[in-house]
CSV table of N, CA and C in Angstrom, one decimal:
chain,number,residue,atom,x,y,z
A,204,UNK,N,-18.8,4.9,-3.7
A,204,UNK,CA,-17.7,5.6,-4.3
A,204,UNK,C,-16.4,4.9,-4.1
A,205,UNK,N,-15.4,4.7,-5.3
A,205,UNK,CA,-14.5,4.3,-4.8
A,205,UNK,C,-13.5,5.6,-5.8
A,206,UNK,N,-11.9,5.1,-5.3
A,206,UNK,CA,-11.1,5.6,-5.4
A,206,UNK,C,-9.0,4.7,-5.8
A,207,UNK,N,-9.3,5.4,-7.2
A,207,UNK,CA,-8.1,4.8,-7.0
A,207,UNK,C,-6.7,5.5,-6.5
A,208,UNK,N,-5.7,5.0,-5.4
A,208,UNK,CA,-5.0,5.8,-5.0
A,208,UNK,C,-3.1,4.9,-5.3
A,209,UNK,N,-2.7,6.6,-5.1
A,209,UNK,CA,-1.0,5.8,-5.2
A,209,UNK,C,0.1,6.2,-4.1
A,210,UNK,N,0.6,5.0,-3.2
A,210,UNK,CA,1.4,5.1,-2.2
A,210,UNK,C,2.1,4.1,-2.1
A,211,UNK,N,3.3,4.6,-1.8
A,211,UNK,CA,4.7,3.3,-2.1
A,211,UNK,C,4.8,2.6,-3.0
A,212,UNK,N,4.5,3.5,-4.1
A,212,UNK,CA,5.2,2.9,-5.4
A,212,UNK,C,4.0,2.2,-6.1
A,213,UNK,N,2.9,1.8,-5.6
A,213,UNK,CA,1.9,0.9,-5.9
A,213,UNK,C,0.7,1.7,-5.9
A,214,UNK,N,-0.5,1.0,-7.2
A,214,UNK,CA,-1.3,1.5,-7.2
A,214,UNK,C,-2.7,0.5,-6.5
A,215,UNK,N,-3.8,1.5,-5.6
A,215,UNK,CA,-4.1,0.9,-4.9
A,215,UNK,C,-5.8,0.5,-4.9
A,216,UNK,N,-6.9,0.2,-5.2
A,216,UNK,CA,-8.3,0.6,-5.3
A,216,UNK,C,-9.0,0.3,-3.7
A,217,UNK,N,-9.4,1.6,-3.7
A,217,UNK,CA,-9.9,1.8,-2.0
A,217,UNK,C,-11.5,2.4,-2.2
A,218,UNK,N,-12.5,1.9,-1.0
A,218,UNK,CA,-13.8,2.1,-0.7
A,218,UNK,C,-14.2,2.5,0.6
A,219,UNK,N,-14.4,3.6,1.0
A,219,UNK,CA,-14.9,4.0,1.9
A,219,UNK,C,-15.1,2.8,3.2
A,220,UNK,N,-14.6,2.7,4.4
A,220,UNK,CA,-14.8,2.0,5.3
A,220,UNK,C,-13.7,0.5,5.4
A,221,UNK,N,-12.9,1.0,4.2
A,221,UNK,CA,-12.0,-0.3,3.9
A,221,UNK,C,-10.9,-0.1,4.9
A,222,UNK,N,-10.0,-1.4,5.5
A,222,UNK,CA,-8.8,-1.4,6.5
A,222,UNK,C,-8.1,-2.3,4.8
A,223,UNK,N,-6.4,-1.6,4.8
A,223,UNK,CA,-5.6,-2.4,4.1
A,223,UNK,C,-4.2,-2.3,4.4
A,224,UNK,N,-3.3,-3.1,4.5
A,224,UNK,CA,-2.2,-2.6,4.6
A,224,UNK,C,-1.5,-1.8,3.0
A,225,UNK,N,-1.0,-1.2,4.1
A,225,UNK,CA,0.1,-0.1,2.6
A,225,UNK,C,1.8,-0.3,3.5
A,226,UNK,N,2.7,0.2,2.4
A,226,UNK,CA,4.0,0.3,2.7
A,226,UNK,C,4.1,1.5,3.6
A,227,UNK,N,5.0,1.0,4.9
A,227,UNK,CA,4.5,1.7,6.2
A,227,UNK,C,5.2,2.8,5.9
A,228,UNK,N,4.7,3.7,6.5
A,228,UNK,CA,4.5,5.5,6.8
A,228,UNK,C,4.9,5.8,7.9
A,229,UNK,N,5.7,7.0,8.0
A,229,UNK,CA,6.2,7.7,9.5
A,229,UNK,C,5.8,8.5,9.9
A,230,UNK,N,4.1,7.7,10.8
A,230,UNK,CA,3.0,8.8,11.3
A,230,UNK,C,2.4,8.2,12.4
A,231,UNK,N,2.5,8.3,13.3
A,231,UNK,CA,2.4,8.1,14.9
A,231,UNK,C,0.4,7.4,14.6
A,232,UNK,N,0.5,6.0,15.3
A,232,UNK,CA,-0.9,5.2,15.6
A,232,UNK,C,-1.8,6.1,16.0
A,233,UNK,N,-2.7,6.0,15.5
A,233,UNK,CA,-4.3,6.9,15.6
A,233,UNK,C,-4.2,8.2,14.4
A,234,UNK,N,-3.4,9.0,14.2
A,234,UNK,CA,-3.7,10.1,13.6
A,234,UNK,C,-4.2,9.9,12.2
A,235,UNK,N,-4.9,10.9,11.9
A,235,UNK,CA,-5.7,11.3,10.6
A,235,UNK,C,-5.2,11.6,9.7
A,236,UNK,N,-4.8,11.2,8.0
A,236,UNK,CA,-3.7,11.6,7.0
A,236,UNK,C,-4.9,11.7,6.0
A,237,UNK,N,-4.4,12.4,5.3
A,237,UNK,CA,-5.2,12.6,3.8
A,237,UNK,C,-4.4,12.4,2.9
A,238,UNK,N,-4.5,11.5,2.4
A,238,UNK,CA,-3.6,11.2,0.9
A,238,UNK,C,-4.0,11.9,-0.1
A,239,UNK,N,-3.5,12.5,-1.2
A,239,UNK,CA,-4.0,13.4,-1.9
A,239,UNK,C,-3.1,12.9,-3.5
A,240,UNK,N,-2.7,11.8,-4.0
A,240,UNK,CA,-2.3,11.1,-5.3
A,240,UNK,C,-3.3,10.4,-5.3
A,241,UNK,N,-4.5,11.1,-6.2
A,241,UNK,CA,-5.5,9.9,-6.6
A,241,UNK,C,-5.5,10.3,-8.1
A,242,UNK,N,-5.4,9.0,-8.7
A,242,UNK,CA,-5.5,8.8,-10.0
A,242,UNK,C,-6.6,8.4,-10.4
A,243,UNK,N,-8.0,8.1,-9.5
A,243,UNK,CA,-9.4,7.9,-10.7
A,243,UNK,C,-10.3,8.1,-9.2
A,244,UNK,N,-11.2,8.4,-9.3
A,244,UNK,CA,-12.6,8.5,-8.6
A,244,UNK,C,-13.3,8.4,-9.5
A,245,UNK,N,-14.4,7.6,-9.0
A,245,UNK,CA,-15.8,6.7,-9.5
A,245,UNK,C,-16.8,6.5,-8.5
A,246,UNK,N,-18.1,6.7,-9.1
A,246,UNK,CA,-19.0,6.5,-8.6
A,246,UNK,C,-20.5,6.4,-9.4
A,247,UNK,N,-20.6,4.7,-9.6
A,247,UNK,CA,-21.2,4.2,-11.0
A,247,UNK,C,-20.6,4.7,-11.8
A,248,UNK,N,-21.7,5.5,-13.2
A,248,UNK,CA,-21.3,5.8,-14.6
A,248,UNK,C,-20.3,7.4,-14.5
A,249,UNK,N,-20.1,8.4,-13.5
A,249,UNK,CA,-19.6,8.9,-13.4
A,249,UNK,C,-17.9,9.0,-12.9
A,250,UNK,N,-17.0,8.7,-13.9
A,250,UNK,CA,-15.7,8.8,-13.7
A,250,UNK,C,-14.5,10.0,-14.0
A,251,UNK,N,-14.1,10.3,-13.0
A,251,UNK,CA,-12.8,11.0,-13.0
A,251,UNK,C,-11.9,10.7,-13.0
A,252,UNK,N,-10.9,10.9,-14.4
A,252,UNK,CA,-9.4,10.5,-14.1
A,252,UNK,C,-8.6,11.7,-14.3
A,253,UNK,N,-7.5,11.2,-13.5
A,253,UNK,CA,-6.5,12.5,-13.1
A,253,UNK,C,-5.3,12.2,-14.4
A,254,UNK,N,-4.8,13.3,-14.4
A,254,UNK,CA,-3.2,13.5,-14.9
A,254,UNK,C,-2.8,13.8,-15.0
A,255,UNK,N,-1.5,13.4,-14.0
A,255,UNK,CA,-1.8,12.2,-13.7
A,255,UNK,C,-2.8,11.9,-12.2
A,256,UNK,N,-2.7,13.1,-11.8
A,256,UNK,CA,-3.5,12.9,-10.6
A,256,UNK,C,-5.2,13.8,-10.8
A,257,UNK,N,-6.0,13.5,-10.0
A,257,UNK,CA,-7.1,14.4,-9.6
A,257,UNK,C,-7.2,15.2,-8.8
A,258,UNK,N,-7.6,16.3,-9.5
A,258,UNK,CA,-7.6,18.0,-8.7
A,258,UNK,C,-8.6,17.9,-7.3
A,259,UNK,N,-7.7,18.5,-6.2
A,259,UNK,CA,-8.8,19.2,-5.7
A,259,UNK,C,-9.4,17.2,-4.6
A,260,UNK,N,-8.7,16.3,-5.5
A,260,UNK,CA,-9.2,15.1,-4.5
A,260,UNK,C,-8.4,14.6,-3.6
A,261,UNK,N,-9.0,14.3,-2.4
A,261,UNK,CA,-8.2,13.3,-1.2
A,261,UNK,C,-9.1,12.5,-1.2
A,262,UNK,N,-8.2,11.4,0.2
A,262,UNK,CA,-9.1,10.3,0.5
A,262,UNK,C,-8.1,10.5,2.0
A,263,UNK,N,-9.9,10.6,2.9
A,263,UNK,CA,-9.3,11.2,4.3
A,263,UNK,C,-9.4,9.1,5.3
A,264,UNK,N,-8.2,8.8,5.8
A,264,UNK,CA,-7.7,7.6,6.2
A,264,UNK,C,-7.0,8.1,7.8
A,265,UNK,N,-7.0,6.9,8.9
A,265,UNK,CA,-6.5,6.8,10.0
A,265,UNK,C,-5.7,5.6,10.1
A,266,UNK,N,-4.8,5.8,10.6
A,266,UNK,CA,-3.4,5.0,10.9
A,266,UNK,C,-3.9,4.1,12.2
A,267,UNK,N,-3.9,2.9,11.5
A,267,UNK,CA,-4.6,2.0,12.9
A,267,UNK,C,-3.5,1.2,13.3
A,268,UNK,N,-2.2,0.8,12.8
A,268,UNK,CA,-1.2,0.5,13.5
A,268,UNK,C,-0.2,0.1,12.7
A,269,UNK,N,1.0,-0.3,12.9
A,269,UNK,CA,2.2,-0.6,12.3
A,269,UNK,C,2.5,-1.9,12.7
A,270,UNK,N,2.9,-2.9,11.5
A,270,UNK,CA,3.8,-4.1,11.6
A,270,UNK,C,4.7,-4.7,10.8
A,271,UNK,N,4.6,-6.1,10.9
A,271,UNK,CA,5.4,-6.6,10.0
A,271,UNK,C,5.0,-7.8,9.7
A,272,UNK,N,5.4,-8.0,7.9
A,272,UNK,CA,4.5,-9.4,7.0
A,272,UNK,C,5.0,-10.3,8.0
A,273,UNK,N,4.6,-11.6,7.3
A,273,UNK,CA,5.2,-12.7,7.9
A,273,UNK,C,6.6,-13.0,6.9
A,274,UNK,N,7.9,-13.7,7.1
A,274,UNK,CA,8.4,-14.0,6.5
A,274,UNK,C,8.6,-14.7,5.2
A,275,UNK,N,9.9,-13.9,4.4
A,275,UNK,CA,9.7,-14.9,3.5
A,275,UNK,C,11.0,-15.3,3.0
A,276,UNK,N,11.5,-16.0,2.4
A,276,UNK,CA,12.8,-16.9,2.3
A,276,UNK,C,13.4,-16.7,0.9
A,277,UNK,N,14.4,-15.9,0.9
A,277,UNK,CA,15.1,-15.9,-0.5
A,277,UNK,C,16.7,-16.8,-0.3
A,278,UNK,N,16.3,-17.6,-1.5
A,278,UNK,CA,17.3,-18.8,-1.4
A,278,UNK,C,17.9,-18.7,-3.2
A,279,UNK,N,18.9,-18.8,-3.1
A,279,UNK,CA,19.6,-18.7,-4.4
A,279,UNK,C,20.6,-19.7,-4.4
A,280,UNK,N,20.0,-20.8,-5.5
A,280,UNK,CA,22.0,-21.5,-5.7
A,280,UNK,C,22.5,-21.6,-7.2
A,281,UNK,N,23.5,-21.4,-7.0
A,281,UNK,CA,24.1,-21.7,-8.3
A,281,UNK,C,24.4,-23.7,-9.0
A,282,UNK,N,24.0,-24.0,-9.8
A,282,UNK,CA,24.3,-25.1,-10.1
A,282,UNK,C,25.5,-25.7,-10.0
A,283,UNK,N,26.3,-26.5,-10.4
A,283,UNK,CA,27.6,-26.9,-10.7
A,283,UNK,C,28.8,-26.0,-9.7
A,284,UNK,N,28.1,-25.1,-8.8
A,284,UNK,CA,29.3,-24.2,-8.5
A,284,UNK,C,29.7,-24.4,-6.3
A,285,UNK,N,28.9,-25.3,-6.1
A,285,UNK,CA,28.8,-25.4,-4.5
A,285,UNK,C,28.4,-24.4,-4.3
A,286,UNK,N,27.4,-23.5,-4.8
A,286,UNK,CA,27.6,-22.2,-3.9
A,286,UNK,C,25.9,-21.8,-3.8
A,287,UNK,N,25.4,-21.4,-2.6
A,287,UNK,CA,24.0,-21.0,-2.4
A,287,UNK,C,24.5,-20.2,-1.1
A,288,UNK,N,22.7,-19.7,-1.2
A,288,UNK,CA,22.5,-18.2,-0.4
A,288,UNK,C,20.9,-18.2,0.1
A,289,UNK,N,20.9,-18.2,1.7
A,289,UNK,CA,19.6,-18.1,2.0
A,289,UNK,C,19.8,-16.8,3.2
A,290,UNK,N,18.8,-16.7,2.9
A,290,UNK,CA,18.0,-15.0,3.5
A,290,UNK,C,16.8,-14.8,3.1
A,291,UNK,N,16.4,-14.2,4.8
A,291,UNK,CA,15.0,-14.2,5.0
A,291,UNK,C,14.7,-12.9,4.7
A,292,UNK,N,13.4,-12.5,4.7
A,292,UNK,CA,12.8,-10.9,4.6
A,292,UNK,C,11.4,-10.3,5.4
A,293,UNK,N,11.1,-9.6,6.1
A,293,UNK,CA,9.9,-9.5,6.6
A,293,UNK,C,9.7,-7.8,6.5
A,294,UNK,N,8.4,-7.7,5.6
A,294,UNK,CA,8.5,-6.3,4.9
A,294,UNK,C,7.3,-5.6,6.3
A,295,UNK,N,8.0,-4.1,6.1
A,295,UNK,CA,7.1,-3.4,7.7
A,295,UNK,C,6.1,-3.2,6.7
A,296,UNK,N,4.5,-2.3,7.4
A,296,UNK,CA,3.3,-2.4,6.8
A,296,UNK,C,2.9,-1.4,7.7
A,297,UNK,N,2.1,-0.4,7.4
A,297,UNK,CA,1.1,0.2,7.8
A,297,UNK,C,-0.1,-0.1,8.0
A,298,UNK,N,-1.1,-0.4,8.6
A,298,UNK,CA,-2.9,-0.7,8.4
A,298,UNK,C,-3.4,0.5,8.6
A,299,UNK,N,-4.3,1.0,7.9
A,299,UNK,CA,-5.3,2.3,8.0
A,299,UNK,C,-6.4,1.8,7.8
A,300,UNK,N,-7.3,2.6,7.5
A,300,UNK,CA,-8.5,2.3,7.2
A,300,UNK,C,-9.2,3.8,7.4
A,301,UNK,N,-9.7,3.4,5.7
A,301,UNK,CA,-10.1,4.8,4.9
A,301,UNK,C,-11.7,5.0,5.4
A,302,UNK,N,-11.8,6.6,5.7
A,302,UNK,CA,-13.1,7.3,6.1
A,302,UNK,C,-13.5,7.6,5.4
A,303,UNK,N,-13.5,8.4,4.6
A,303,UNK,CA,-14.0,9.5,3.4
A,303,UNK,C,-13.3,9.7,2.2
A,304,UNK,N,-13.8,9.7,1.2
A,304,UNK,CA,-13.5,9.8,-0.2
A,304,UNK,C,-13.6,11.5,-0.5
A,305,UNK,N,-12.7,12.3,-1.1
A,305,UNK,CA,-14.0,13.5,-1.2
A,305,UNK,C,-13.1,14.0,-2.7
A,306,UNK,N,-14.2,14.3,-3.6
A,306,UNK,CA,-13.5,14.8,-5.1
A,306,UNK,C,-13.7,16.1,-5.4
């Protein structure tokens, strides 16, 4: 069974027993969240789509820790003008990892 879900703006395809990072959350390491924006459940030829969401569906997930990407470098210059701009970025992240699907 899988499940398509939506958090931080992004849409996400999740499978029972999967770890992924998402755009971190303000929920203390170890505890149990149930996301409840799912936009499609499947399982083979049997599909549910929501809308925009699906009734009645979660996808039950544990918060296995909080970090941060690796960096990345935003550099801007202007041609002909002497002028540039560097700055770095390192985006925070959630890792969970989904338990249960349930529709």
């Amino acid at each position: 069974m899988y499940a398509i879900i939506e958090t931080g703006g992004k849409q996400i395809r999740v499978e029972e027993g999967l770890e992924l990072n998402i755009q971190k959350m303000d929920v203390e390491t170890g505890t149990k969240v149930d996301l409840d924006k799912i936009l499609l459940i499947g399982q083979g030829e049997d599909i549910k789509i929501g809308a925009p969401y699906v009734d009645g569906a979660k996808v039950a997930c544990t918060i296995l820790e909080h970090g941060r990407d690796k960096k990345i470098i935003v550099f801007k210059k202007r041609r002909r003008k002497d002028s540039q701009t560097k700055q770095g970025h390192r985006q925070d992240f959630t890792r969970i990892k989904i338990d249960a699907i349930q529709a």
